[in-house]
Every structure is written in C-alpha cells, then in structure tokens.
Short mmCIF file of C-alpha atoms and ligand atoms in Angstrom, two decimals:
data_model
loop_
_atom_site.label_atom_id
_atom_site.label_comp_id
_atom_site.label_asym_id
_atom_site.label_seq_id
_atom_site.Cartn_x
_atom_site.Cartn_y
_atom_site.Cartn_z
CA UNK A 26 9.89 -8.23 -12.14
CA UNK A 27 12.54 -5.24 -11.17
CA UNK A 28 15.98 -5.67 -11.57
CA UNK A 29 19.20 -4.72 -9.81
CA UNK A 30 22.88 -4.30 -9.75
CA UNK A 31 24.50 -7.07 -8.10
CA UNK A 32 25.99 -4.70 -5.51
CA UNK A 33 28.35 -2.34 -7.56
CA UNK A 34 29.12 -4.56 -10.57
CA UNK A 35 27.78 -4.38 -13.83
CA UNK A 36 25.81 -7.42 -13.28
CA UNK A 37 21.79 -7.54 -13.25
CA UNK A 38 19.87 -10.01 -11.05
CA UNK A 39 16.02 -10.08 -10.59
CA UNK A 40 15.64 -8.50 -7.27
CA UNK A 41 13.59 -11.82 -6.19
CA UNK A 42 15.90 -15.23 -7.05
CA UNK A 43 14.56 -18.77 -6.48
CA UNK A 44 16.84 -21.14 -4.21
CA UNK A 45 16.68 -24.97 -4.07
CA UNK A 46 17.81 -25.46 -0.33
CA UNK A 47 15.74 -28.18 1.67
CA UNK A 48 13.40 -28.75 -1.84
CA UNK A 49 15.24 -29.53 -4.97
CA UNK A 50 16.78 -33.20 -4.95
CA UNK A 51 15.02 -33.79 -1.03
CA UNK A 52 11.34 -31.96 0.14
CA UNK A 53 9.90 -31.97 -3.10
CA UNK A 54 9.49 -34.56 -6.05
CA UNK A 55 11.51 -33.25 -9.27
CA UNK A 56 8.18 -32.21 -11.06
CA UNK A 57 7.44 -29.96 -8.53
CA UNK A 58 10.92 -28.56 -8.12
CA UNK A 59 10.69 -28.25 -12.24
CA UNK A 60 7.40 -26.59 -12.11
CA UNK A 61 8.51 -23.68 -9.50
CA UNK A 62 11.62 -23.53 -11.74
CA UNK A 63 8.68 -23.14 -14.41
CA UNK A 64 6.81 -20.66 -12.57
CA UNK A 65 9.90 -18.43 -12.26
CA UNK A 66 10.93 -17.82 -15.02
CA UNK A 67 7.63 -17.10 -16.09
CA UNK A 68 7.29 -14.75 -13.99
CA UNK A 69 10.53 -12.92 -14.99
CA UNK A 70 12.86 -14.33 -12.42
CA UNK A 71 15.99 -15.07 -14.06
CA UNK A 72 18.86 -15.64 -11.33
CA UNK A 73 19.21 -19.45 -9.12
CA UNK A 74 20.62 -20.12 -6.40
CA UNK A 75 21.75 -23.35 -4.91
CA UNK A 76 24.95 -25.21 -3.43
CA UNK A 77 27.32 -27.83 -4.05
CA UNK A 78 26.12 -28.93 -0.52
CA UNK A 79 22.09 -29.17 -1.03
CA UNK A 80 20.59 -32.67 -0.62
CA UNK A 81 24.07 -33.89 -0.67
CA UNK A 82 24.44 -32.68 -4.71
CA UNK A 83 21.29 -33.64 -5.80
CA UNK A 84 19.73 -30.14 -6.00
CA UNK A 85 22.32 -28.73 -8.23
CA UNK A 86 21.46 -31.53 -10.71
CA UNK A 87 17.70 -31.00 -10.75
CA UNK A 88 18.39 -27.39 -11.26
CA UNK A 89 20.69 -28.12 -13.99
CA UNK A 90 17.88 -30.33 -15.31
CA UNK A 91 14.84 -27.50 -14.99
CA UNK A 92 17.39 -25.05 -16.35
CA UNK A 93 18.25 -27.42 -19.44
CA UNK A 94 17.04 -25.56 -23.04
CA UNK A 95 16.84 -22.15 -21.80
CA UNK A 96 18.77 -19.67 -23.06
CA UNK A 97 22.04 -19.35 -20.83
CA UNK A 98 22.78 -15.58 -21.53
CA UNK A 99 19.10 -14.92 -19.87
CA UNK A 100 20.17 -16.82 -16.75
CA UNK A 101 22.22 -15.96 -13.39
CA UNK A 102 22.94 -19.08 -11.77
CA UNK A 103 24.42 -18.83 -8.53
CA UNK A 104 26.07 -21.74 -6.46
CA UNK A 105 28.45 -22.36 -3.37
CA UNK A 106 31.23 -24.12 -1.81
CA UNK A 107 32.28 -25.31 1.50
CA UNK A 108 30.55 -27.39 3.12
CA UNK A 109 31.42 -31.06 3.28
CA UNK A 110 30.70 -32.26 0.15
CA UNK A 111 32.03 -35.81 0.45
CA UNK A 112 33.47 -38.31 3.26
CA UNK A 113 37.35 -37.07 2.58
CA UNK A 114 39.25 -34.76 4.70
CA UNK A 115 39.65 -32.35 1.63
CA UNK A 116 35.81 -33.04 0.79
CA UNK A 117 35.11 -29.51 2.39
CA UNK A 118 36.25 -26.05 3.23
CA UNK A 119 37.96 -23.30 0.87
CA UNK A 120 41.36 -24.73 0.43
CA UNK A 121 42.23 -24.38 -3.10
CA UNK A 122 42.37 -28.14 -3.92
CA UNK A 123 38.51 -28.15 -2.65
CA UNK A 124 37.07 -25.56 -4.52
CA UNK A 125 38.64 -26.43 -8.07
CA UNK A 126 37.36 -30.13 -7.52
CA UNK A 127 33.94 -28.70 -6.64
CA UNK A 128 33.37 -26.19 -8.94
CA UNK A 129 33.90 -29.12 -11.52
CA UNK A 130 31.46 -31.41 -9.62
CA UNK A 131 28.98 -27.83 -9.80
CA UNK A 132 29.51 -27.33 -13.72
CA UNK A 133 29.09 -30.85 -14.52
CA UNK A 134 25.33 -31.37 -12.31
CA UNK A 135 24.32 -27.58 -13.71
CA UNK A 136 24.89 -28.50 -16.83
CA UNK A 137 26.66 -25.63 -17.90
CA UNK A 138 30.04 -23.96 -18.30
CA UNK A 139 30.53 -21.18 -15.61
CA UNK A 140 28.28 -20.31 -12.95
CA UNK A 141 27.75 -16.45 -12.86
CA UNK A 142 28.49 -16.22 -9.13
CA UNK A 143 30.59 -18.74 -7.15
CA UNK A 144 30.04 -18.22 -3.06
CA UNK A 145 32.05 -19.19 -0.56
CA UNK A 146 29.33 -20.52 1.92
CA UNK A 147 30.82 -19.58 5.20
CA UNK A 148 34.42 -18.69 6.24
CA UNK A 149 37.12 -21.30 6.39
CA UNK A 150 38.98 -20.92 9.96
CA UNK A 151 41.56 -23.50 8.40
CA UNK A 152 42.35 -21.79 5.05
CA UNK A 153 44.55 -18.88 4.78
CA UNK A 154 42.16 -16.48 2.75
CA UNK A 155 45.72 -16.01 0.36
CA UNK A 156 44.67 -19.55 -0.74
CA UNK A 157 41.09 -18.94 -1.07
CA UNK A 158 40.68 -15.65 -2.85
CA UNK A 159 43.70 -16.99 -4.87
CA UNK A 160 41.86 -19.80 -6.39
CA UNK A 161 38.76 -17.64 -6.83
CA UNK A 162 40.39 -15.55 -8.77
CA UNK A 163 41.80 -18.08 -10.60
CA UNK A 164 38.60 -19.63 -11.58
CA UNK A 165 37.23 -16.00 -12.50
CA UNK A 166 40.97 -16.05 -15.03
CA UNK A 167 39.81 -19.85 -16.48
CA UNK A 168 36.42 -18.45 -17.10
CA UNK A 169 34.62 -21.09 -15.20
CA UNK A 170 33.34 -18.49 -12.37
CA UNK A 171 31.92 -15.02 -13.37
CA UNK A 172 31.97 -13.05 -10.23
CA UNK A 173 32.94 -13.85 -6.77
CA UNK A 174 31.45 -13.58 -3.39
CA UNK A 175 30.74 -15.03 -0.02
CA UNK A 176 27.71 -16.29 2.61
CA UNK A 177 27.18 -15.59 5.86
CA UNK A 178 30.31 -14.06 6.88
CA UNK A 179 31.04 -11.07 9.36
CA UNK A 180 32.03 -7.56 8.67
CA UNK A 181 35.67 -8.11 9.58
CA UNK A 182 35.99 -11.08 7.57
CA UNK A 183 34.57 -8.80 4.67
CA UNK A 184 36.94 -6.04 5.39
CA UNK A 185 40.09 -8.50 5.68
CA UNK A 186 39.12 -10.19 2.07
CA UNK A 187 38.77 -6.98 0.40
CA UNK A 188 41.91 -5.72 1.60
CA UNK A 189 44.03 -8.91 0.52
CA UNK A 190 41.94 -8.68 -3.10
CA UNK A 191 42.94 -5.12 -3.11
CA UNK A 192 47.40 -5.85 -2.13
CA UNK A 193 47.28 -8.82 -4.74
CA UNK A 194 45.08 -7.80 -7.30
CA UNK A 195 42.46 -10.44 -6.88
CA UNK A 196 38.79 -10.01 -8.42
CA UNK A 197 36.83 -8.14 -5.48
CA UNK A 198 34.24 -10.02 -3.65
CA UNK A 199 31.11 -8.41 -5.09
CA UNK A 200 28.17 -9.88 -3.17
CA UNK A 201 27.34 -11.07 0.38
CA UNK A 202 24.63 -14.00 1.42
CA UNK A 203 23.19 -13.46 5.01
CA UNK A 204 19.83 -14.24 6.30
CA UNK A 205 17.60 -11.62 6.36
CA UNK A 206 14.37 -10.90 7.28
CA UNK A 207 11.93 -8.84 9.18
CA UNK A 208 12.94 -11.31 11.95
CA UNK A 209 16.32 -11.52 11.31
CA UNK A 210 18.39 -8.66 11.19
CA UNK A 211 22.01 -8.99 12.37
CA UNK A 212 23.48 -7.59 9.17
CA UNK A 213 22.23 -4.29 9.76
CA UNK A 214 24.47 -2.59 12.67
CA UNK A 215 27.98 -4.08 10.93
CA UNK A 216 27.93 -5.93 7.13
CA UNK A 217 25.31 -3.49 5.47
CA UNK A 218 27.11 0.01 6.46
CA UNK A 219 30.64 -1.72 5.09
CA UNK A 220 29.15 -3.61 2.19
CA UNK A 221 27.59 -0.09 0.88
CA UNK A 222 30.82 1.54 1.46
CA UNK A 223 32.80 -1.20 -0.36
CA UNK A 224 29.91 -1.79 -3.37
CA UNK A 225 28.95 -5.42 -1.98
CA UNK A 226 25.51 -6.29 -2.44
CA UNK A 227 23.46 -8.48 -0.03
CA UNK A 228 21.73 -11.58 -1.74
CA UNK A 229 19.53 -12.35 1.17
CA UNK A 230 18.11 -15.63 2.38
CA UNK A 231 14.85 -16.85 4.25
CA UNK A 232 13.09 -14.35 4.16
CA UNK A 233 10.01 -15.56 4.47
CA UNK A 234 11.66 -16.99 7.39
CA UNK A 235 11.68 -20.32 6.08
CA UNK A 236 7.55 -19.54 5.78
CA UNK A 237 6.98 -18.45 9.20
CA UNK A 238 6.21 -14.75 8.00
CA UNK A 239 3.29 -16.10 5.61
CA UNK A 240 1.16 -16.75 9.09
CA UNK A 241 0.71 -20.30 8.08
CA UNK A 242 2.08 -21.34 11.23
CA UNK A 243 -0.91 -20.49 14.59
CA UNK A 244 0.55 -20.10 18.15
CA UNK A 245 -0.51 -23.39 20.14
CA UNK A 246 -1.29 -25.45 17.30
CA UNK A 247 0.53 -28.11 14.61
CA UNK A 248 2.58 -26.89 11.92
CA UNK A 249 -0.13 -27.87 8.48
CA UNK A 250 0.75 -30.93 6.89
CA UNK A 251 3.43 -30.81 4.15
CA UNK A 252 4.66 -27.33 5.40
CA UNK A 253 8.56 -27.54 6.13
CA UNK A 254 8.20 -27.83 9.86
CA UNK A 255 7.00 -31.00 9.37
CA UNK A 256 9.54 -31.80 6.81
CA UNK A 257 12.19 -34.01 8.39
CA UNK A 258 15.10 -32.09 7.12
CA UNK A 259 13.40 -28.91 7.56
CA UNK A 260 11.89 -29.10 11.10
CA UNK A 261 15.53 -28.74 12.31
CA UNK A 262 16.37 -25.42 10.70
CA UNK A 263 12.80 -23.79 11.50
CA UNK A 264 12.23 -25.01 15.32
CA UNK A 265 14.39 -21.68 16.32
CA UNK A 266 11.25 -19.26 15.47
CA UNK A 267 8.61 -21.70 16.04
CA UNK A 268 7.67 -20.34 19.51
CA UNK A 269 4.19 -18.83 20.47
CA UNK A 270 5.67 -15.36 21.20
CA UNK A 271 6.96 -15.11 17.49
CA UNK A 272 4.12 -16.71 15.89
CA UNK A 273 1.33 -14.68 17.88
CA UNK A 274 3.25 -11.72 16.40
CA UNK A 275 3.15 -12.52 13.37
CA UNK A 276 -0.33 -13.14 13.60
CA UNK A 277 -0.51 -9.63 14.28
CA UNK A 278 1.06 -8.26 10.82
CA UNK A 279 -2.40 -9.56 8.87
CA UNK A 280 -4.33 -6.40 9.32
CA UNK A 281 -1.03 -4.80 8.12
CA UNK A 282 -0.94 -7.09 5.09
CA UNK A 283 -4.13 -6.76 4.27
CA UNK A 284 -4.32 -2.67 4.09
CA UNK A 285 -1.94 -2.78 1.53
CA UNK A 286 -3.43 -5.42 -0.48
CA UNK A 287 -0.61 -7.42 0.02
CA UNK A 288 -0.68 -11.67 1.39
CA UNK A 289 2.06 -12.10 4.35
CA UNK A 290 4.40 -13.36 2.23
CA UNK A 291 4.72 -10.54 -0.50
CA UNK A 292 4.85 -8.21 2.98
CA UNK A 293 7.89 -10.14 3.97
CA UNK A 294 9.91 -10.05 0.94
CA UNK A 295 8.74 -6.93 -0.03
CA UNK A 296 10.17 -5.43 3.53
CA UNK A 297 14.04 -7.07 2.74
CA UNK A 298 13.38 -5.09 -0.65
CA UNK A 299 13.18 -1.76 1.04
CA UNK A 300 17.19 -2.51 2.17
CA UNK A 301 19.06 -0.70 -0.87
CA UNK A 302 21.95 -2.75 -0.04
CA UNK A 303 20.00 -5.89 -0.85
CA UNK A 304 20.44 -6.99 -4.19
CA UNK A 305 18.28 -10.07 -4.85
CA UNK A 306 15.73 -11.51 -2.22
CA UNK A 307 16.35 -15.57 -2.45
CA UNK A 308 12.91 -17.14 -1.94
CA UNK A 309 12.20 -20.43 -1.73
CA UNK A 310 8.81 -22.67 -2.27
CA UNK A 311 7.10 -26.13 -2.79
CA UNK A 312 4.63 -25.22 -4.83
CA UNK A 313 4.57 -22.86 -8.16
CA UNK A 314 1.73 -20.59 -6.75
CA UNK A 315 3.97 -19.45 -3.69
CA UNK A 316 6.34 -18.42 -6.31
CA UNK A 317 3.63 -16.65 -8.30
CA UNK A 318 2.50 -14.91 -4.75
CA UNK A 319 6.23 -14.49 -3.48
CA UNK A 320 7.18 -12.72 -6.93
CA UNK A 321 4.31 -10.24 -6.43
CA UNK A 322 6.74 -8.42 -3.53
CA UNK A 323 8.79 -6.68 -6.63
CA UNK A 324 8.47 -2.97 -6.98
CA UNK A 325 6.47 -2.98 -3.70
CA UNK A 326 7.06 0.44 -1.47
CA UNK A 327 6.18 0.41 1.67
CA UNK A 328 6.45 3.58 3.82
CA UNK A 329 7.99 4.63 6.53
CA UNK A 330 4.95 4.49 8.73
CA UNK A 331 4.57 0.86 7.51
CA UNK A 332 7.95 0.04 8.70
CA UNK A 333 7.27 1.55 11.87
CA UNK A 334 4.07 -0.12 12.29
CA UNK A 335 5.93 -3.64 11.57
CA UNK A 336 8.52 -2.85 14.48
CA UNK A 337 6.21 -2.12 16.89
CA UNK A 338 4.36 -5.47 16.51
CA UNK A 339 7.54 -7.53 15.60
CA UNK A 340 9.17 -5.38 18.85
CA UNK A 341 11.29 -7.87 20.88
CA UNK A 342 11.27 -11.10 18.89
CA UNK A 343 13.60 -9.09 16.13
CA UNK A 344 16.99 -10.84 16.45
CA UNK A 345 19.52 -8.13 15.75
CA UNK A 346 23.08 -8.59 17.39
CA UNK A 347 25.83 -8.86 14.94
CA UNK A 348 27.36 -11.42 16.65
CA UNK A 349 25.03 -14.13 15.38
CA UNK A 350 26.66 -13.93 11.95
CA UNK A 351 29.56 -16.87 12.75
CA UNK A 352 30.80 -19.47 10.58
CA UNK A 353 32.21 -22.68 12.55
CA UNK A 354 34.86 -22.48 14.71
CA UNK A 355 36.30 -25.60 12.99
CA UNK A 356 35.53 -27.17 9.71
CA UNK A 357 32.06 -28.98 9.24
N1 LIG B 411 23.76 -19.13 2.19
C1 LIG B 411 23.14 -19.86 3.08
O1 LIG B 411 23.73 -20.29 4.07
C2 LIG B 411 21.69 -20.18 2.88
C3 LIG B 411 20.94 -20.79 3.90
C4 LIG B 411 19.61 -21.04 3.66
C5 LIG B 411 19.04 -20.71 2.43
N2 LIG B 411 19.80 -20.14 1.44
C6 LIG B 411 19.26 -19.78 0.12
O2 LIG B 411 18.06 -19.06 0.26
C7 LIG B 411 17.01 -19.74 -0.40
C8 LIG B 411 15.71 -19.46 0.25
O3 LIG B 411 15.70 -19.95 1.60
P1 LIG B 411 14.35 -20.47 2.22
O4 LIG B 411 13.83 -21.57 1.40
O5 LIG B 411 14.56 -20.70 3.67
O6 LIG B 411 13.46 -19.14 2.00
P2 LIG B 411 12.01 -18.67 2.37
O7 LIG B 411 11.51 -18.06 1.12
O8 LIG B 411 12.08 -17.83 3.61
O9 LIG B 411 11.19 -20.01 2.72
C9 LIG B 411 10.74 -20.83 1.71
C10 LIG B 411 9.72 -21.84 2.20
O10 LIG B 411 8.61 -21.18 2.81
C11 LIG B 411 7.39 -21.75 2.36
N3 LIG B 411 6.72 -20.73 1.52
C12 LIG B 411 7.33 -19.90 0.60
N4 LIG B 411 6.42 -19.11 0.02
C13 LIG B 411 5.24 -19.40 0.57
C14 LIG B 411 3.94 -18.88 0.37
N5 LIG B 411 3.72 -17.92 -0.52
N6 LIG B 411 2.92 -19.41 1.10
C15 LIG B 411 3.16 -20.40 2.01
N7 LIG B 411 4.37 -20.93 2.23
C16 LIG B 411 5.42 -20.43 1.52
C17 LIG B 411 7.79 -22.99 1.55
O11 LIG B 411 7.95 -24.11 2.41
P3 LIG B 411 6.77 -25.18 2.73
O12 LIG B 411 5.80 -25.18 1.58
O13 LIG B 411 7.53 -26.47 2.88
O14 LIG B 411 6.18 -24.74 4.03
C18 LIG B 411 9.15 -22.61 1.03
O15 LIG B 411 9.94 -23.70 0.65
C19 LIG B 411 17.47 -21.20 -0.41
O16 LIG B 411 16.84 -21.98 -1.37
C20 LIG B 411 18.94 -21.02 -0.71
O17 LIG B 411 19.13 -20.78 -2.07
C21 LIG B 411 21.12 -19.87 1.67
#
C-alpha cells in the first residue's frame, strides 16, 4: 500500500480507504463487514470511512466494533454529518446544534475519542456557513475532530468556505469527497483546478462505480445474484449506469485490463489514482477478496496511451458537466 498527503496537510492516508456505505449495519451480515475490515488492514489500508447517516447509524457502530483493539494512532477514521439523522427538525443539516449532537452520537458508535476527519456531507442551503465552519472549528479546538472537510460540494461553495476560514481564522477545509470515476468526472473542469490551488485533496467515492467498472454487470442480462443491483437499498443508487450503452462499454475495457495484467476493478481504481489531486480512493466491497483485488490498484501507472485508449472506448457515456455536483436545494 502507497500513501499520501491528505491534500496539503501533514496528514497520511492510504491512497485506497475502505467505506461502509450500503454494507456495514444493512447489505452485509457483521462477519462479513468485520472480515473486509480484516482484509484491509491486512493489506495495509489504514484510513475508514463512513457516516453518521449509513444504515440509519448502524454502520458507524459495526465499524467501531471491527476497529475495536487496534491500535488508534495506526488508524484514520473518517465520518460525516448532515443528513437526517433522526425524526426532529434539528435531526439534520450543519447548524451548529446538529453537528455537536452528532459528532457525540459518531464518537460514542466508533468507539473512540476524535475522528481524524469530520465531513460535512453536502452543503446546508439553510445554515449560514459562519455557523458551520464555526462549530467545526470548534470541535477541531475541543479535540474531538482532527481535520475538517466537506462532500460533494461545488467549486464556489469551496471557494466561499475557504475565504470565511481565512477572515475568521477558522481551521481550513483540507479535503473534498466527490464521486469519481472513469465514468464520473464532473470534478475535473471546476473543484480539482481550485482544490490544487487551495491544497484540498479529493477523497473520492465509487469508483468502481458502485461495481459497474469490474464488468460483472453484461448488457441485456440480470444483474448476478447478491451483487448490489439486486440489493434493495442498492438497486436505487446504481440503476443510473445500468444501461446497455454503458455496460457494453465497459465490456470493452477487458482486453485493456487484461494487457496490463490488471482485473477491471484494479483498472478502475487504479485510473482515479492517476488524479494527483486525489488523495485516497474510497472503495467499497462485500466480500474480503474484492478488497484484496481492489487494494492491488496502489502504485499502479498507467500511461498516457492507456488513458487515451480508456476515453476512446468510455467516449460518450463519460458524465462530465460540473453542474451535476449539487447538494439539495432544501434540507433532506
Ligand atoms: N460522500 C458521499 O456522498 C458518498 C456517497 C457514496 C459513497 N461514499 C463513500 O465511498 C465508499 C465507496 O463507495 P462504493 O461502495 O459505491 O464504492 P465502489 O468501490 O465503487 O463499489 C463497491 C461495491 O462494488 C462491488 N465490488 C467492489 N469490488 C469488487 C470486486 N473486486 N469485484 C466485484 N465486485 C466488487 C461490491 O458490491 P457487490 O458485491 O454488492 O456487488 C462493493 O460493495 C462508501 O463506502 C462511502 O464510504 C461517499
């Protein structure tokens, strides 16, 4: 396993993180969510990342559970806040009473007594970001919160924080978490180019696409039992690239796979690796062997005539307007 700056701190994350969204505490049974947890760390992963919001709470507890015994100084563990949490009107968002009630509900289910990176999971249209970056930097002062970034939000939003961190003398937002992928590339015209200039680093999710870019999924035929497009609370998430046109062009990056010695999914992690702006690639998996393939993708290069060879066959199913990074126009 490689390891990275996250963006232009001092901190180190394994450039491939595990993430408990849709398995931890919901998809998978704990002792499977335990043995990728296992499998991680074995394989020199050292940085988690989950959310107050996964499987309602229940996946920061079985993290906090497969993280128990191991040493904490070794560990990055990453979580996030926002998203409705509870049935009360102040059970969600980034007012300042919300996130110092959540980050004790996220201590208390990890198990532990800061969380190395505290994210605010999308941008709160109802919160002045005063009162948000306020009370982030407040937790950072109590000691409960490391470092401080954000998920999913635009370039402008990025560029307003910074600027109110800057006039107050807040801790600076240090990392951004977008999707990314070979599909999905929306950061790259607007977030990346001001994230580099401003020493955020990206801490990218999907990008395996949610396990579309392994292949598993043919054109014309059922998703294979078990995979997350059958998965009740997965199906929902993945039905956007579960069209023949994407999957028959995927189908097309095996030859490209396989010249490099590489299986589809270390080729799709290794290509969000190639970003120097990304920091950490957050994969996901069911099973402890797709975290023993997925992990492979570290220290991969691939070349520019790779790259090119990738577009061409990817060509118009690459999402790419800016745009598409938005956060609700109202609170969730
Ligand atoms: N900030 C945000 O808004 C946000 C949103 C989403 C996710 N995230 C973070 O990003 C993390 C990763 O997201 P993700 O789970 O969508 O990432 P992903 O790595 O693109 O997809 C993971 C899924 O793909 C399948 N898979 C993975 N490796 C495989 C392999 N080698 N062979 C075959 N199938 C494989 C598995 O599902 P099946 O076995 O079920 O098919 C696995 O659960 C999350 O856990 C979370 O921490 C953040």
């Amino acid at each position: 396993m490689e390891y990275r700056h996250l963006g232009r701190s001092g901190l180190m994350v394994s450039e491939i993180s595990y993430g408990n969204w849709i398995t931890h505490g919901s998809q998978v049974e704990e002792d499977a969510a335990v043995e990728c947890v296992r499998a991680a760390l074995d394989e020199g992963v050292t940085t988690f990342d989950t959310a107050d919001v996964y499987a309602g709470t229940r996946a920061e507890e079985v993290l906090g559970r497969a993280l128990k015994g191991v040493r904490r100084e070794s560990l990055e563990i990453f979580t996030k806040v926002y998203w409705p949490t509870g049935e009360g009107k102040n059970d969600r968002g980034l007012s300042r009473k919300h996130i110092m009630e959540s980050i004790n509900g996220s201590l208390h289910r990890l198990q532990t007594d800061y969380v190395d990176l505290y994210q605010a999971h999308r941008f709160d249209v109802e919160t002045p970001l005063e009162e948000t970056l306020r009370a982030f930097d407040d937790l950072v002062r109590q000691g409960k919160v490391l470092y401080v970034g954000v998920s999913e939000w635009s370039a402008d939003q990025i560029a307003r924080a910074l600027k109110i961190a800057d006039e107050m003398g807040f801790d600076r937002l240090v990392s951004n978490q977008p999707q990314y992928s070979m599909l999905w590339r929306v950061i790259e015209a607007e977030v990346v180019p001001l994230c580099e200039k401003e020493g955020l680093g990206q801490i990218v999710w999907s990008p395996i696409a949610q396990g579309v870019l392994t292949g598993k999924y043919l054109p014309g035929q059922p998703p294979p039992a078990g995979s997350r497009a059958t998965d009740p609370t997965g199906s929902g998430f993945i039905g956007r690239l579960m069209h023949d046109d994407v999957l028959r062009r995927v189908q097309d990056l095996k030859p490209i796979a396989a010249d490099l010695g590489l299986s589809m999914a270390q080729l799709a992690v290794a290509w969000v690796l190639q970003n120097p702006n990304v920091s950490s690639a957050i994969v996901g998996a069911t099973k402890p062997d797709q975290v023993r393939d997925n992990v492979k993708a570290s220290g991969v290069k691939l070349d520019a005539e790779v790259l090119k060879k990738i577009d061409d066959v990817l060509g118009p199913v690459v999402e790419r307007d800016p745009a598409k990074t938005v956060s609700p126009s109202a609170r969730p």
